[in-house]
CSV table of C-alpha atoms in Angstrom, one decimal:
chain,number,residue,atom,x,y,z
A,1,MET,CA,1.7,-1.4,-20.0
A,2,LYS,CA,1.1,-3.2,-23.2
A,3,TYR,CA,-0.4,-6.8,-23.2
A,4,VAL,CA,-0.9,-9.5,-25.8
A,5,SER,CA,-2.1,-12.9,-26.4
A,6,THR,CA,0.1,-15.7,-26.3
A,7,ARG,CA,-0.8,-16.9,-29.8
A,8,LYS,CA,-1.9,-14.4,-32.2
A,9,GLY,CA,-0.5,-11.4,-30.4
A,10,ILE,CA,-3.9,-9.8,-29.9
A,11,GLU,CA,-3.4,-6.6,-28.0
A,12,ALA,CA,-5.5,-5.6,-25.2
A,13,THR,CA,-5.3,-2.9,-21.9
A,14,ALA,CA,-5.0,-4.6,-18.5
A,15,PRO,CA,-8.7,-3.8,-17.8
A,16,GLU,CA,-9.6,-5.8,-20.9
A,17,THR,CA,-7.4,-8.6,-19.9
A,18,VAL,CA,-9.1,-8.8,-16.6
A,19,PHE,CA,-12.6,-8.6,-18.1
A,20,GLN,CA,-12.0,-11.3,-20.8
A,21,GLY,CA,-9.9,-13.7,-18.8
A,22,LEU,CA,-9.1,-16.0,-21.6
A,23,ALA,CA,-8.0,-14.1,-24.8
A,24,PRO,CA,-10.0,-14.5,-27.9
A,25,ASP,CA,-7.4,-16.9,-29.8
A,26,GLY,CA,-7.8,-19.3,-26.9
A,27,GLY,CA,-4.5,-18.1,-25.5
A,28,LEU,CA,-3.6,-16.1,-22.3
A,29,TYR,CA,-2.5,-12.4,-22.1
A,30,VAL,CA,1.1,-11.6,-21.2
A,31,PRO,CA,2.6,-8.1,-20.3
A,32,VAL,CA,5.0,-7.4,-23.0
A,33,VAL,CA,8.2,-7.8,-20.8
A,34,GLY,CA,10.8,-6.5,-23.3
A,35,ALA,CA,11.2,-2.8,-23.4
A,36,SER,CA,7.8,-1.5,-21.8
A,37,LEU,CA,8.6,-3.5,-18.6
A,38,ARG,CA,12.2,-2.2,-18.4
A,39,ASP,CA,11.1,1.2,-18.7
A,40,ALA,CA,8.6,0.5,-16.2
A,41,ARG,CA,11.0,-1.2,-13.7
A,42,GLY,CA,13.7,1.8,-14.4
A,43,ARG,CA,11.0,4.6,-13.3
A,44,LEU,CA,10.3,2.6,-10.2
A,45,GLY,CA,14.0,2.3,-9.5
A,46,GLU,CA,14.6,5.7,-9.2
A,47,ALA,CA,13.5,5.7,-5.6
A,48,SER,CA,13.5,3.1,-2.8
A,49,LEU,CA,10.2,1.7,-1.8
A,50,PRO,CA,9.4,3.5,1.8
A,51,GLY,CA,8.1,0.7,3.7
A,52,ALA,CA,9.0,-1.9,1.2
A,53,GLU,CA,8.6,-4.6,3.9
A,54,SER,CA,4.9,-4.4,3.9
A,55,LEU,CA,2.6,-6.2,1.8
A,56,PRO,CA,0.6,-3.0,0.4
A,57,ALA,CA,3.9,-1.3,-0.6
A,58,ALA,CA,4.8,-4.4,-2.5
A,59,GLU,CA,1.5,-4.4,-3.9
A,60,LYS,CA,1.4,-1.0,-5.1
A,61,PHE,CA,4.9,-1.4,-6.8
A,62,VAL,CA,3.6,-4.4,-8.6
A,63,LEU,CA,0.3,-2.7,-9.6
A,64,ASP,CA,1.9,0.6,-10.4
A,65,ALA,CA,4.2,-1.5,-12.9
A,66,LEU,CA,1.7,-3.8,-14.4
A,67,PHE,CA,-1.8,-2.5,-13.9
A,68,GLY,CA,-1.0,1.4,-14.9
A,69,ASP,CA,-4.2,1.1,-17.1
A,70,PHE,CA,-6.3,0.9,-13.8
A,71,PRO,CA,-6.8,4.2,-12.5
A,72,ALA,CA,-4.8,5.0,-9.1
A,73,GLU,CA,-8.0,5.1,-7.1
A,74,VAL,CA,-9.0,1.5,-8.3
A,75,ARG,CA,-5.6,0.3,-7.6
A,76,LYS,CA,-5.7,1.7,-4.2
A,77,ALA,CA,-9.2,0.4,-3.7
A,78,ALA,CA,-7.9,-3.1,-4.4
A,79,ILE,CA,-5.4,-2.9,-2.0
A,80,ASP,CA,-7.8,-1.4,0.9
A,81,ARG,CA,-10.0,-4.5,0.3
A,82,LEU,CA,-7.3,-6.9,0.7
A,83,LEU,CA,-6.1,-5.3,3.8
A,84,SER,CA,-9.6,-5.4,5.2
A,85,ARG,CA,-10.0,-9.2,5.0
A,86,PHE,CA,-6.7,-10.2,6.5
A,87,PRO,CA,-7.0,-9.9,10.3
A,88,ALA,CA,-3.1,-10.0,10.9
A,89,GLU,CA,-1.0,-6.8,11.2
A,90,ASP,CA,1.4,-8.9,8.9
A,91,PRO,CA,-0.6,-10.7,6.3
A,92,VAL,CA,2.2,-12.5,4.8
A,93,PRO,CA,5.0,-13.1,7.5
A,94,LEU,CA,8.3,-14.5,6.4
A,95,VAL,CA,9.6,-16.9,9.5
A,96,GLU,CA,12.9,-18.9,9.5
A,97,LYS,CA,12.2,-22.6,10.3
A,98,ASP,CA,14.9,-25.5,9.7
A,99,GLY,CA,16.9,-23.2,7.5
A,100,LEU,CA,14.2,-22.4,5.3
A,101,HIS,CA,12.5,-19.0,5.1
A,102,MET,CA,8.6,-20.0,5.0
A,103,LEU,CA,6.7,-17.3,3.2
A,104,GLU,CA,3.3,-17.7,5.0
A,105,LEU,CA,0.6,-17.2,2.3
A,106,PHE,CA,-2.2,-18.7,4.3
A,107,HIS,CA,-3.6,-16.2,6.7
A,108,GLY,CA,-6.5,-15.1,4.5
A,109,LYS,CA,-10.3,-16.1,4.7
A,110,THR,CA,-9.9,-19.7,3.4
A,111,GLY,CA,-6.3,-20.3,4.6
A,112,ALA,CA,-4.8,-20.4,1.0
A,113,PHE,CA,-2.3,-18.3,-1.0
A,114,LYS,CA,-5.2,-17.4,-3.6
A,115,ASP,CA,-6.9,-15.4,-0.8
A,116,VAL,CA,-4.5,-12.3,-1.6
A,117,ALA,CA,-5.3,-12.0,-5.2
A,118,LEU,CA,-8.8,-13.0,-5.0
A,119,SER,CA,-9.8,-10.4,-2.5
A,120,MET,CA,-8.4,-7.8,-5.1
A,121,LEU,CA,-9.7,-9.2,-8.3
A,122,PRO,CA,-13.6,-8.3,-7.7
A,123,VAL,CA,-12.2,-4.7,-7.5
A,124,PHE,CA,-10.6,-4.9,-10.8
A,125,MET,CA,-13.3,-6.8,-12.3
A,126,ARG,CA,-16.0,-4.4,-11.5
A,127,HIS,CA,-14.0,-1.5,-12.9
A,128,ALA,CA,-13.5,-3.4,-16.1
A,129,ALA,CA,-17.0,-4.7,-16.5
A,130,GLY,CA,-18.2,-0.8,-16.6
A,131,GLY,CA,-21.6,-1.9,-15.2
A,132,ARG,CA,-22.1,-5.0,-17.4
A,133,ARG,CA,-22.9,-8.2,-15.7
A,134,VAL,CA,-20.1,-10.8,-15.4
A,135,LEU,CA,-20.4,-14.7,-14.7
A,136,VAL,CA,-16.9,-15.8,-13.6
A,137,LEU,CA,-16.4,-19.3,-14.4
A,138,THR,CA,-13.6,-21.2,-12.3
A,139,ALA,CA,-12.4,-24.6,-12.2
A,140,THR,CA,-10.4,-25.6,-9.2
A,141,SER,CA,-8.3,-28.3,-7.6
A,142,GLY,CA,-9.2,-27.4,-4.2
A,143,ASP,CA,-8.4,-24.0,-3.2
A,144,THR,CA,-9.3,-21.6,-5.9
A,145,GLY,CA,-12.8,-22.3,-5.6
A,146,SER,CA,-13.3,-21.3,-2.2
A,147,ALA,CA,-11.1,-18.3,-2.3
A,148,ALA,CA,-13.1,-17.1,-5.3
A,149,MET,CA,-16.4,-17.6,-3.7
A,150,GLN,CA,-15.3,-15.6,-0.6
A,151,GLY,CA,-13.9,-13.0,-3.0
A,152,PHE,CA,-16.9,-12.5,-4.9
A,153,ALA,CA,-19.7,-13.3,-2.4
A,154,GLY,CA,-22.2,-10.4,-2.4
A,155,VAL,CA,-20.2,-8.4,-5.2
A,156,ASP,CA,-22.9,-6.4,-7.2
A,157,GLY,CA,-23.1,-7.1,-11.1
A,158,THR,CA,-21.1,-10.4,-10.7
A,159,GLU,CA,-22.0,-14.1,-10.4
A,160,ILE,CA,-19.6,-17.0,-10.1
A,161,ILE,CA,-19.7,-20.9,-10.4
A,162,VAL,CA,-16.9,-23.2,-9.4
A,163,PHE,CA,-16.3,-26.7,-10.8
A,164,TYR,CA,-14.6,-29.1,-8.3
A,165,PRO,CA,-13.6,-32.6,-8.3
A,166,ALA,CA,-16.4,-34.1,-6.2
A,167,THR,CA,-13.6,-36.9,-5.2
A,168,GLY,CA,-10.2,-35.8,-4.2
A,169,THR,CA,-10.3,-32.6,-2.5
A,170,SER,CA,-10.0,-32.7,1.3
A,171,ARG,CA,-13.2,-32.6,3.4
A,172,ILE,CA,-12.3,-28.8,4.7
A,173,GLN,CA,-11.9,-27.7,0.9
A,174,ARG,CA,-15.4,-29.2,0.2
A,175,LEU,CA,-17.1,-27.7,3.2
A,176,GLN,CA,-15.5,-24.1,2.2
A,177,MET,CA,-17.0,-24.4,-1.2
A,178,THR,CA,-20.4,-26.1,-0.3
A,179,THR,CA,-21.3,-24.2,2.6
A,180,PRO,CA,-21.5,-20.3,1.3
A,181,GLY,CA,-24.8,-19.7,0.6
A,182,GLU,CA,-25.1,-16.2,-1.0
A,183,PRO,CA,-27.2,-15.9,-3.8
A,184,ASN,CA,-24.4,-15.0,-6.5
A,185,VAL,CA,-21.9,-17.9,-5.8
A,186,HIS,CA,-22.4,-21.4,-6.9
A,187,ALA,CA,-20.2,-24.6,-6.5
A,188,VAL,CA,-20.8,-27.8,-8.8
A,189,GLY,CA,-18.9,-31.2,-7.8
A,190,ILE,CA,-17.7,-32.9,-11.0
A,191,ARG,CA,-17.4,-36.6,-11.7
A,192,GLY,CA,-13.7,-36.0,-13.0
A,193,ASN,CA,-10.7,-34.3,-12.2
A,194,PHE,CA,-9.1,-30.6,-12.3
A,195,ASP,CA,-7.8,-31.1,-15.8
A,196,ASP,CA,-11.5,-32.1,-17.0
A,197,ALA,CA,-13.0,-29.1,-15.3
A,198,GLN,CA,-10.3,-26.6,-16.8
A,199,ALA,CA,-10.5,-28.1,-20.2
A,200,ALA,CA,-14.2,-27.7,-20.1
A,201,VAL,CA,-14.2,-24.0,-18.8
A,202,LYS,CA,-11.6,-23.1,-21.5
A,203,ARG,CA,-13.9,-24.7,-24.2
A,204,ILE,CA,-16.7,-22.7,-22.9
A,205,PHE,CA,-14.9,-19.6,-23.3
A,206,ALA,CA,-13.9,-20.5,-27.0
A,207,ASP,CA,-17.4,-21.5,-27.9
A,208,PRO,CA,-19.1,-18.9,-29.8
A,209,ALA,CA,-22.6,-20.2,-29.5
A,210,ILE,CA,-22.3,-20.2,-25.6
A,211,ARG,CA,-21.0,-16.6,-25.6
A,212,ALA,CA,-23.4,-15.4,-28.1
A,213,GLU,CA,-26.2,-16.9,-25.8
A,214,ALA,CA,-24.8,-15.3,-22.8
A,215,ALA,CA,-24.4,-11.9,-24.4
A,216,ALA,CA,-28.2,-12.4,-25.3
A,217,HIS,CA,-28.9,-12.4,-21.7
A,218,GLY,CA,-26.6,-9.3,-20.9
A,219,ILE,CA,-23.9,-11.4,-19.6
A,220,THR,CA,-20.1,-11.6,-19.9
A,221,LEU,CA,-18.2,-14.7,-19.2
A,222,SER,CA,-14.8,-14.2,-17.3
A,223,SER,CA,-12.6,-16.2,-15.1
A,224,ALA,CA,-11.3,-16.1,-11.5
A,225,ASN,CA,-8.5,-18.8,-12.4
A,226,SER,CA,-5.0,-17.8,-12.8
A,227,ILE,CA,-5.4,-17.6,-16.4
A,228,ASN,CA,-6.9,-14.3,-15.6
A,229,THR,CA,-4.2,-11.6,-15.2
A,230,GLY,CA,-6.3,-10.0,-12.1
A,231,ARG,CA,-5.2,-13.2,-10.3
A,232,LEU,CA,-1.7,-13.4,-11.4
A,233,VAL,CA,-0.4,-9.9,-10.8
A,234,PRO,CA,-1.3,-9.2,-7.3
A,235,GLN,CA,0.8,-12.6,-6.5
A,236,ILE,CA,3.9,-11.1,-7.9
A,237,ALA,CA,3.9,-9.0,-4.9
A,238,TYR,CA,4.7,-12.1,-2.4
A,239,TYR,CA,8.1,-12.4,-4.1
A,240,VAL,CA,8.9,-8.8,-4.0
A,241,LEU,CA,7.8,-8.8,-0.4
A,242,ALA,CA,10.1,-11.4,0.4
A,243,GLY,CA,13.1,-10.1,-1.3
A,244,ALA,CA,12.4,-6.9,0.8
A,245,LYS,CA,12.2,-8.6,3.9
A,246,LEU,CA,15.4,-10.6,3.3
A,247,ASN,CA,17.2,-7.5,2.1
A,248,GLY,CA,15.9,-4.5,4.5
A,249,THR,CA,13.5,-1.6,3.2
A,250,ASP,CA,16.4,0.2,1.3
A,251,VAL,CA,16.2,-2.4,-1.6
A,252,ARG,CA,16.0,-0.5,-5.2
A,253,TYR,CA,14.1,-2.4,-7.4
A,254,GLY,CA,14.6,-1.8,-11.1
A,255,ALA,CA,18.3,-2.2,-10.8
A,256,PRO,CA,20.2,-5.6,-10.5
A,257,ALA,CA,20.5,-6.4,-7.2
A,258,PRO,CA,23.9,-7.3,-5.5
A,259,GLN,CA,25.0,-10.9,-5.2
A,260,PRO,CA,24.5,-10.9,-1.5
A,261,GLY,CA,20.9,-10.2,-1.9
A,262,GLU,CA,20.0,-13.0,-4.0
A,263,PHE,CA,17.6,-15.9,-2.7
A,264,ASP,CA,16.1,-19.0,-4.2
A,265,VAL,CA,12.3,-19.8,-4.3
A,266,VAL,CA,10.7,-22.9,-4.0
A,267,VAL,CA,7.0,-23.2,-4.8
A,268,PRO,CA,4.6,-26.3,-4.7
A,269,SER,CA,3.1,-26.0,-8.1
A,270,GLY,CA,0.0,-27.3,-9.8
A,271,ASN,CA,-1.3,-24.8,-12.3
A,272,PHE,CA,2.3,-22.8,-12.5
A,273,GLY,CA,0.7,-19.5,-11.6
A,274,ASN,CA,2.6,-19.0,-8.2
A,275,ILE,CA,5.9,-19.7,-9.4
A,276,LEU,CA,5.3,-17.8,-12.4
A,277,ALA,CA,4.4,-14.9,-10.2
A,278,ALA,CA,7.9,-15.2,-8.8
A,279,TYR,CA,9.4,-15.3,-12.1
A,280,TYR,CA,7.7,-11.9,-13.1
A,281,ALA,CA,8.9,-10.6,-9.6
A,282,LYS,CA,12.7,-11.2,-11.1
A,283,LEU,CA,11.7,-9.4,-14.2
A,284,LEU,CA,10.8,-6.4,-12.1
A,285,GLY,CA,14.0,-6.5,-10.3
A,286,SER,CA,13.8,-8.9,-7.0
A,287,PRO,CA,17.1,-10.7,-6.9
A,288,ILE,CA,15.7,-14.2,-7.4
A,289,ARG,CA,18.5,-16.7,-8.1
A,290,LYS,CA,16.8,-19.9,-9.0
A,291,PHE,CA,13.1,-21.0,-9.3
A,292,ILE,CA,12.6,-24.7,-7.8
A,293,VAL,CA,9.2,-26.3,-8.9
A,294,ALA,CA,8.1,-28.9,-6.5
A,295,SER,CA,5.6,-31.7,-7.5
A,296,ASN,CA,4.0,-34.4,-6.1
A,297,VAL,CA,3.8,-37.7,-8.2
A,298,ASN,CA,1.6,-35.9,-10.9
A,299,ASP,CA,5.1,-34.6,-11.8
A,300,VAL,CA,4.8,-33.1,-15.3
A,301,LEU,CA,6.2,-29.7,-14.4
A,302,ALA,CA,9.1,-30.9,-12.5
A,303,ARG,CA,9.9,-33.2,-15.5
A,304,PHE,CA,9.2,-30.3,-17.7
A,305,VAL,CA,11.7,-27.7,-16.0
A,306,LYS,CA,14.3,-30.6,-16.2
A,307,THR,CA,14.0,-31.9,-19.7
A,308,GLY,CA,12.1,-28.9,-21.8
A,309,VAL,CA,9.5,-31.6,-22.8
A,310,TYR,CA,6.3,-31.1,-21.3
A,311,ASP,CA,4.3,-34.7,-21.6
A,312,PRO,CA,1.4,-35.2,-19.2
A,313,GLY,CA,1.6,-38.9,-19.9
A,314,PRO,CA,-1.5,-41.4,-19.3
A,315,ASN,CA,-1.5,-41.5,-15.6
A,316,PHE,CA,-3.3,-39.4,-13.0
A,317,THR,CA,-3.0,-40.1,-9.4
A,318,VAL,CA,-5.2,-38.8,-6.5
A,319,THR,CA,-2.6,-37.6,-3.8
A,320,ASN,CA,-2.5,-36.2,-0.4
A,321,SER,CA,-1.5,-32.8,-2.0
A,322,PRO,CA,-5.0,-32.4,-4.1
A,323,SER,CA,-4.2,-28.8,-5.0
A,324,MET,CA,-1.1,-30.2,-7.1
A,325,ASP,CA,-3.0,-33.2,-8.8
A,326,ILE,CA,-2.9,-31.3,-12.1
A,327,ARG,CA,-1.1,-32.5,-15.3
A,328,LYS,CA,-2.1,-29.7,-17.9
A,329,SER,CA,-0.7,-26.6,-16.2
A,330,SER,CA,-2.4,-23.3,-18.2
A,331,ASN,CA,0.3,-20.9,-16.9
A,332,VAL,CA,3.2,-22.6,-18.2
A,333,GLU,CA,2.0,-21.1,-21.7
A,334,ARG,CA,3.0,-17.7,-20.3
A,335,LEU,CA,6.4,-18.8,-19.7
A,336,LEU,CA,6.8,-20.6,-23.2
A,337,TRP,CA,5.9,-17.2,-24.8
A,338,MET,CA,8.5,-15.2,-22.8
A,339,ILE,CA,11.4,-17.9,-23.3
A,340,SER,CA,10.6,-18.4,-26.9
A,341,GLY,CA,11.1,-14.7,-27.9
A,342,GLY,CA,8.8,-12.7,-25.6
A,343,LEU,CA,11.9,-11.5,-23.5
A,344,ASP,CA,13.6,-10.2,-26.5
A,345,GLY,CA,10.5,-8.4,-27.6
A,346,ASP,CA,10.1,-10.5,-30.7
A,347,ILE,CA,6.4,-11.1,-30.3
A,348,ASP,CA,5.9,-12.6,-33.7
A,349,ARG,CA,8.4,-15.5,-33.0
A,350,ALA,CA,7.1,-16.0,-29.5
A,351,CYS,CA,3.5,-16.3,-30.7
A,352,ALA,CA,4.5,-18.4,-33.4
A,353,GLU,CA,6.4,-21.0,-31.2
A,354,THR,CA,3.8,-21.1,-28.5
A,355,SER,CA,1.2,-21.9,-31.2
A,356,ARG,CA,3.3,-24.5,-32.4
A,357,MET,CA,3.7,-26.2,-28.9
A,358,MET,CA,0.0,-25.9,-28.2
A,359,LYS,CA,-0.8,-27.5,-31.3
A,360,ASP,CA,1.5,-30.2,-30.6
A,361,LEU,CA,0.2,-30.7,-26.8
A,362,ALA,CA,-3.5,-31.0,-28.7
A,363,GLU,CA,-2.6,-33.3,-31.6
A,364,LYS,CA,0.5,-35.2,-29.8
A,365,GLY,CA,-0.3,-35.0,-26.3
A,366,ARG,CA,3.3,-33.4,-25.7
A,367,TYR,CA,5.5,-30.7,-26.9
A,368,GLU,CA,9.3,-29.8,-26.6
A,369,LEU,CA,10.9,-26.4,-26.3
A,370,SER,CA,13.5,-25.2,-29.0
A,371,ASP,CA,17.1,-25.5,-28.0
A,372,SER,CA,17.3,-21.8,-27.3
A,373,ALA,CA,13.9,-21.8,-25.2
A,374,LYS,CA,15.5,-25.1,-23.3
A,375,ASP,CA,18.6,-22.9,-22.4
A,376,ARG,CA,16.8,-20.4,-20.9
A,377,LEU,CA,14.5,-22.6,-18.9
A,378,PHE,CA,17.5,-24.4,-17.6
A,379,ALA,CA,19.3,-21.2,-16.5
A,380,ASP,CA,16.5,-20.2,-14.1
A,381,PHE,CA,14.6,-23.3,-13.0
A,382,THR,CA,14.9,-26.6,-11.8
A,383,GLY,CA,12.5,-29.4,-10.0
A,384,GLY,CA,12.0,-32.3,-7.6
A,385,VAL,CA,9.3,-34.6,-6.5
A,386,ALA,CA,7.9,-35.7,-3.4
A,387,THR,CA,5.6,-39.0,-3.2
A,388,PRO,CA,2.7,-39.1,-0.8
A,389,GLU,CA,4.7,-41.2,1.6
A,390,GLU,CA,7.8,-38.9,1.5
A,391,THR,CA,5.2,-36.0,1.9
A,392,GLU,CA,3.8,-37.3,5.1
A,393,ALA,CA,7.2,-38.1,6.3
A,394,GLU,CA,8.4,-34.5,5.8
A,395,MET,CA,5.5,-33.3,7.5
A,396,ARG,CA,6.7,-35.2,11.0
A,397,ARG,CA,10.3,-34.2,10.1
A,398,MET,CA,9.5,-30.3,10.0
A,399,ARG,CA,7.6,-31.0,13.4
A,400,GLU,CA,10.1,-32.7,15.3
A,401,SER,CA,13.0,-30.7,13.9
A,402,ALA,CA,11.6,-27.3,13.8
A,403,GLY,CA,8.2,-27.4,15.9
A,404,TYR,CA,6.6,-26.3,12.7
A,405,LEU,CA,3.3,-27.7,11.4
A,406,VAL,CA,3.2,-27.7,7.5
A,407,ASP,CA,0.3,-28.6,5.0
A,408,PRO,CA,0.8,-31.2,2.5
A,409,HIS,CA,1.6,-29.0,-0.2
A,410,THR,CA,4.2,-27.0,1.7
A,411,ALA,CA,5.9,-30.2,2.9
A,412,VAL,CA,6.3,-31.4,-0.8
A,413,ALA,CA,8.2,-28.0,-1.2
A,414,THR,CA,10.3,-28.4,2.1
A,415,PHE,CA,11.1,-32.1,1.0
A,416,VAL,CA,12.4,-31.0,-2.6
A,417,ALA,CA,14.3,-28.3,-1.0
A,418,LYS,CA,16.2,-30.4,1.5
A,419,LYS,CA,16.5,-33.0,-1.1
A,420,LEU,CA,18.4,-30.5,-3.5
A,421,GLY,CA,20.7,-29.5,-0.7
A,422,LEU,CA,18.8,-25.7,0.0
A,423,PRO,CA,19.7,-23.6,1.3
A,424,ASP,CA,23.4,-23.6,-0.6
A,425,GLY,CA,25.0,-20.0,0.1
A,426,ALA,CA,21.8,-18.2,-0.7
A,427,PRO,CA,18.4,-17.7,1.4
A,428,CYS,CA,15.8,-20.2,0.2
A,429,VAL,CA,12.2,-18.9,0.4
A,430,VAL,CA,9.5,-21.8,0.6
A,431,ALA,CA,6.1,-20.7,-0.6
A,432,ALA,CA,4.0,-22.0,2.4
A,433,THR,CA,0.6,-22.1,0.3
A,434,ALA,CA,-2.0,-23.3,2.6
A,435,THR,CA,-2.7,-24.2,6.4
A,436,PRO,CA,-2.6,-27.6,7.6
A,437,TYR,CA,-5.9,-26.9,9.0
A,438,LYS,CA,-7.5,-27.5,5.5
A,439,PHE,CA,-6.2,-31.2,5.5
A,440,PRO,CA,-6.9,-32.7,8.9
A,441,GLU,CA,-6.8,-36.2,7.6
A,442,THR,CA,-3.5,-36.1,6.2
A,443,CYS,CA,-2.2,-34.3,9.4
A,444,LEU,CA,-3.8,-37.1,11.5
A,445,ARG,CA,-1.8,-39.7,9.4
A,446,ALA,CA,1.5,-37.9,9.4
A,447,TYR,CA,1.5,-36.8,13.1
A,448,GLY,CA,-0.2,-39.8,14.3
A,449,GLU,CA,-2.3,-37.6,17.0
A,450,ASP,CA,-4.6,-34.8,16.6
A,451,VAL,CA,-2.4,-31.7,16.8
A,452,LEU,CA,-4.8,-29.2,15.2
A,453,VAL,CA,-5.9,-28.0,18.4
A,454,ALA,CA,-6.5,-24.2,17.6
A,455,PRO,CA,-8.2,-23.8,14.0
A,456,PRO,CA,-7.9,-20.5,12.3
A,457,PRO,CA,-11.0,-18.4,11.3
A,458,SER,CA,-10.6,-20.0,7.9
A,459,VAL,CA,-11.8,-23.5,9.0
A,460,ALA,CA,-13.4,-22.8,12.3
A,461,GLY,CA,-17.1,-23.6,12.5
A,462,LEU,CA,-17.4,-25.1,9.0
A,463,ASP,CA,-18.8,-28.4,10.5
A,464,LYS,CA,-21.8,-26.2,11.7
A,465,LEU,CA,-22.8,-24.5,8.9
A,466,PRO,CA,-25.5,-26.2,6.8
A,467,VAL,CA,-24.5,-27.1,3.1
A,468,ALA,CA,-26.0,-24.9,0.6
A,469,GLN,CA,-24.1,-26.2,-2.5
A,470,THR,CA,-25.4,-29.7,-3.5
A,471,ARG,CA,-25.0,-29.8,-7.2
A,472,VAL,CA,-22.9,-32.7,-8.5
A,473,CYS,CA,-22.6,-33.3,-12.5
A,474,ASP,CA,-20.7,-35.3,-15.1
A,475,VAL,CA,-18.1,-33.7,-17.2
A,476,ALA,CA,-20.1,-33.6,-20.1
A,477,ALA,CA,-22.9,-31.8,-18.3
A,478,ILE,CA,-20.7,-28.6,-17.4
A,479,ASP,CA,-22.2,-26.6,-20.2
A,480,SER,CA,-25.7,-26.9,-19.1
A,481,GLU,CA,-24.6,-26.0,-15.5
A,482,VAL,CA,-23.4,-22.8,-16.9
A,483,THR,CA,-26.1,-21.9,-19.4
A,484,ARG,CA,-28.7,-22.5,-16.4
A,485,LEU,CA,-27.4,-19.5,-14.9
A,486,PHE,CA,-28.0,-17.3,-18.1
C-alpha cells in the first residue's frame, strides 16, 4: 500500500508513517485510495472472511489491506496484544437498544474507543523504530491520553508525554492520566484547551531545532494521536466488524454489498478520526450508506459536513462531553485530500487543494471546499448537534426507554440519530465511545441518583491510587516540558 502526505505528496511506507507520525510537510499521511486500494480490496474479496464476526478477523482484514508493509508476524503480534488486553470474549459487542445498534467500543483498559488501536500501536511503533528510541508526544481532550499511557507503559525503547487540559476533563479522566507511575509515561496538565495542546505538538514536530536536539540525544519524535496512521488504521475494523455482525459472516468485502446490507453510522466526533475510520471501512467494501457527525455545541464539524465551509469561529465552550470540545480537527485534512482528487488517484490536485485550504485556515481562520468536493461530501455525510442540556436529557431518555446507560458523548450521538429520524429503513450503528463510569458527575446530574454501582476495571480503584503525575504548565511552556525529557 502506497502512502503519501496530504500537502506535498511525499511518499512513505506504512512503517515510516507510524514512525514519523506527522508528515515532514506538516500534513498527514494517507493511503492512496485509488487503484492500489481497489486492487487490495479485490484480492481480499476473492474469498469471504471466515469468522468475520470476530474482532481479530476484522483487524486482520484491515491490516492486510493497509499495513501490508509490516511483516505478517508483526501484524499478528499487534492483534494478539490487543486481545490480551480485553477481558471480554467479544471485545466489541453490537447490541440493539431503542431501535439503534450500539457498537460498544469501551471495554478496554481505559473504557474508551481508543483502547483498541492504542493496544496495537506500540507493536507497530517498536518494529518501525528498529531499535531507535522514540518519544511519543500526545495531545488529548480526555481519552487518548490515558489509553496511550496504558498502551505504552513499560514498552522498551519508548517514552510518552501527554498534554491534557487541566480544566475541562472529568475527574476520572484526570485520574487515569495522573495515577500511572511507570517511569516511561508522563502527563502534563496545560492551562488551555485541546486545540492549544494539539497546535503546540504539531509545531514541535515541525520545528527543526527541536527535532535536531532530540536527534542529538538519540531520540525520534512521534505521535499517538489519530494523526498517526497506527492509531487510525486499527479503528477501521470497528465498522468492518459492525457490517459483518449485521449481515452475517458470509459478507464478501471487496465487492459492492447488496442494498439490504447497507447501514448508517453515527459517531460523536471531536478530532474526526473515528468517523474517518468508518469512511475508510466503506472504501474497503463495508456497506455504509451515510455518515452522521454528532457534535456538541463546539459544532464546527456538524456545520462543516452540512455546508462545506470549515469555520471554527471565535467561541469555545467547555461542555459535559469534554472529549469533543475541539474546534480544529486534524483528521478532516485526510478527508479533504480524498474528496479533492485523492479518490480519483489525482495526487497532485488533491495535494494542491488541501494545501490551499490549510493555508486559508492558517491565514483567514476558515476554508471552503470546491464545488466538486462539496458534492462528494454531501453525498456521504450529514450532521447534527446536541446541547449540554439535550445531552443529559437524552441520557435519561435512553435509561428510561431502553434501560441502557450511556456516557454523554454517546448520548450526543443517540440524540442526533433520533433527531434525524434514524433508523429510516436501514440499520443505524451508533459508536458508543466511552463507558458512562468515566463521567460520574454528569451521570449524577442526568439520572438524579447514583446509578454507577458496578464500576468496570477501567475505573475501579482509581481513587485509591497515588497521584504520580503532578506537572501543570502554561501553553508557552510545552516545548520545555518536551525537551526536559531529552
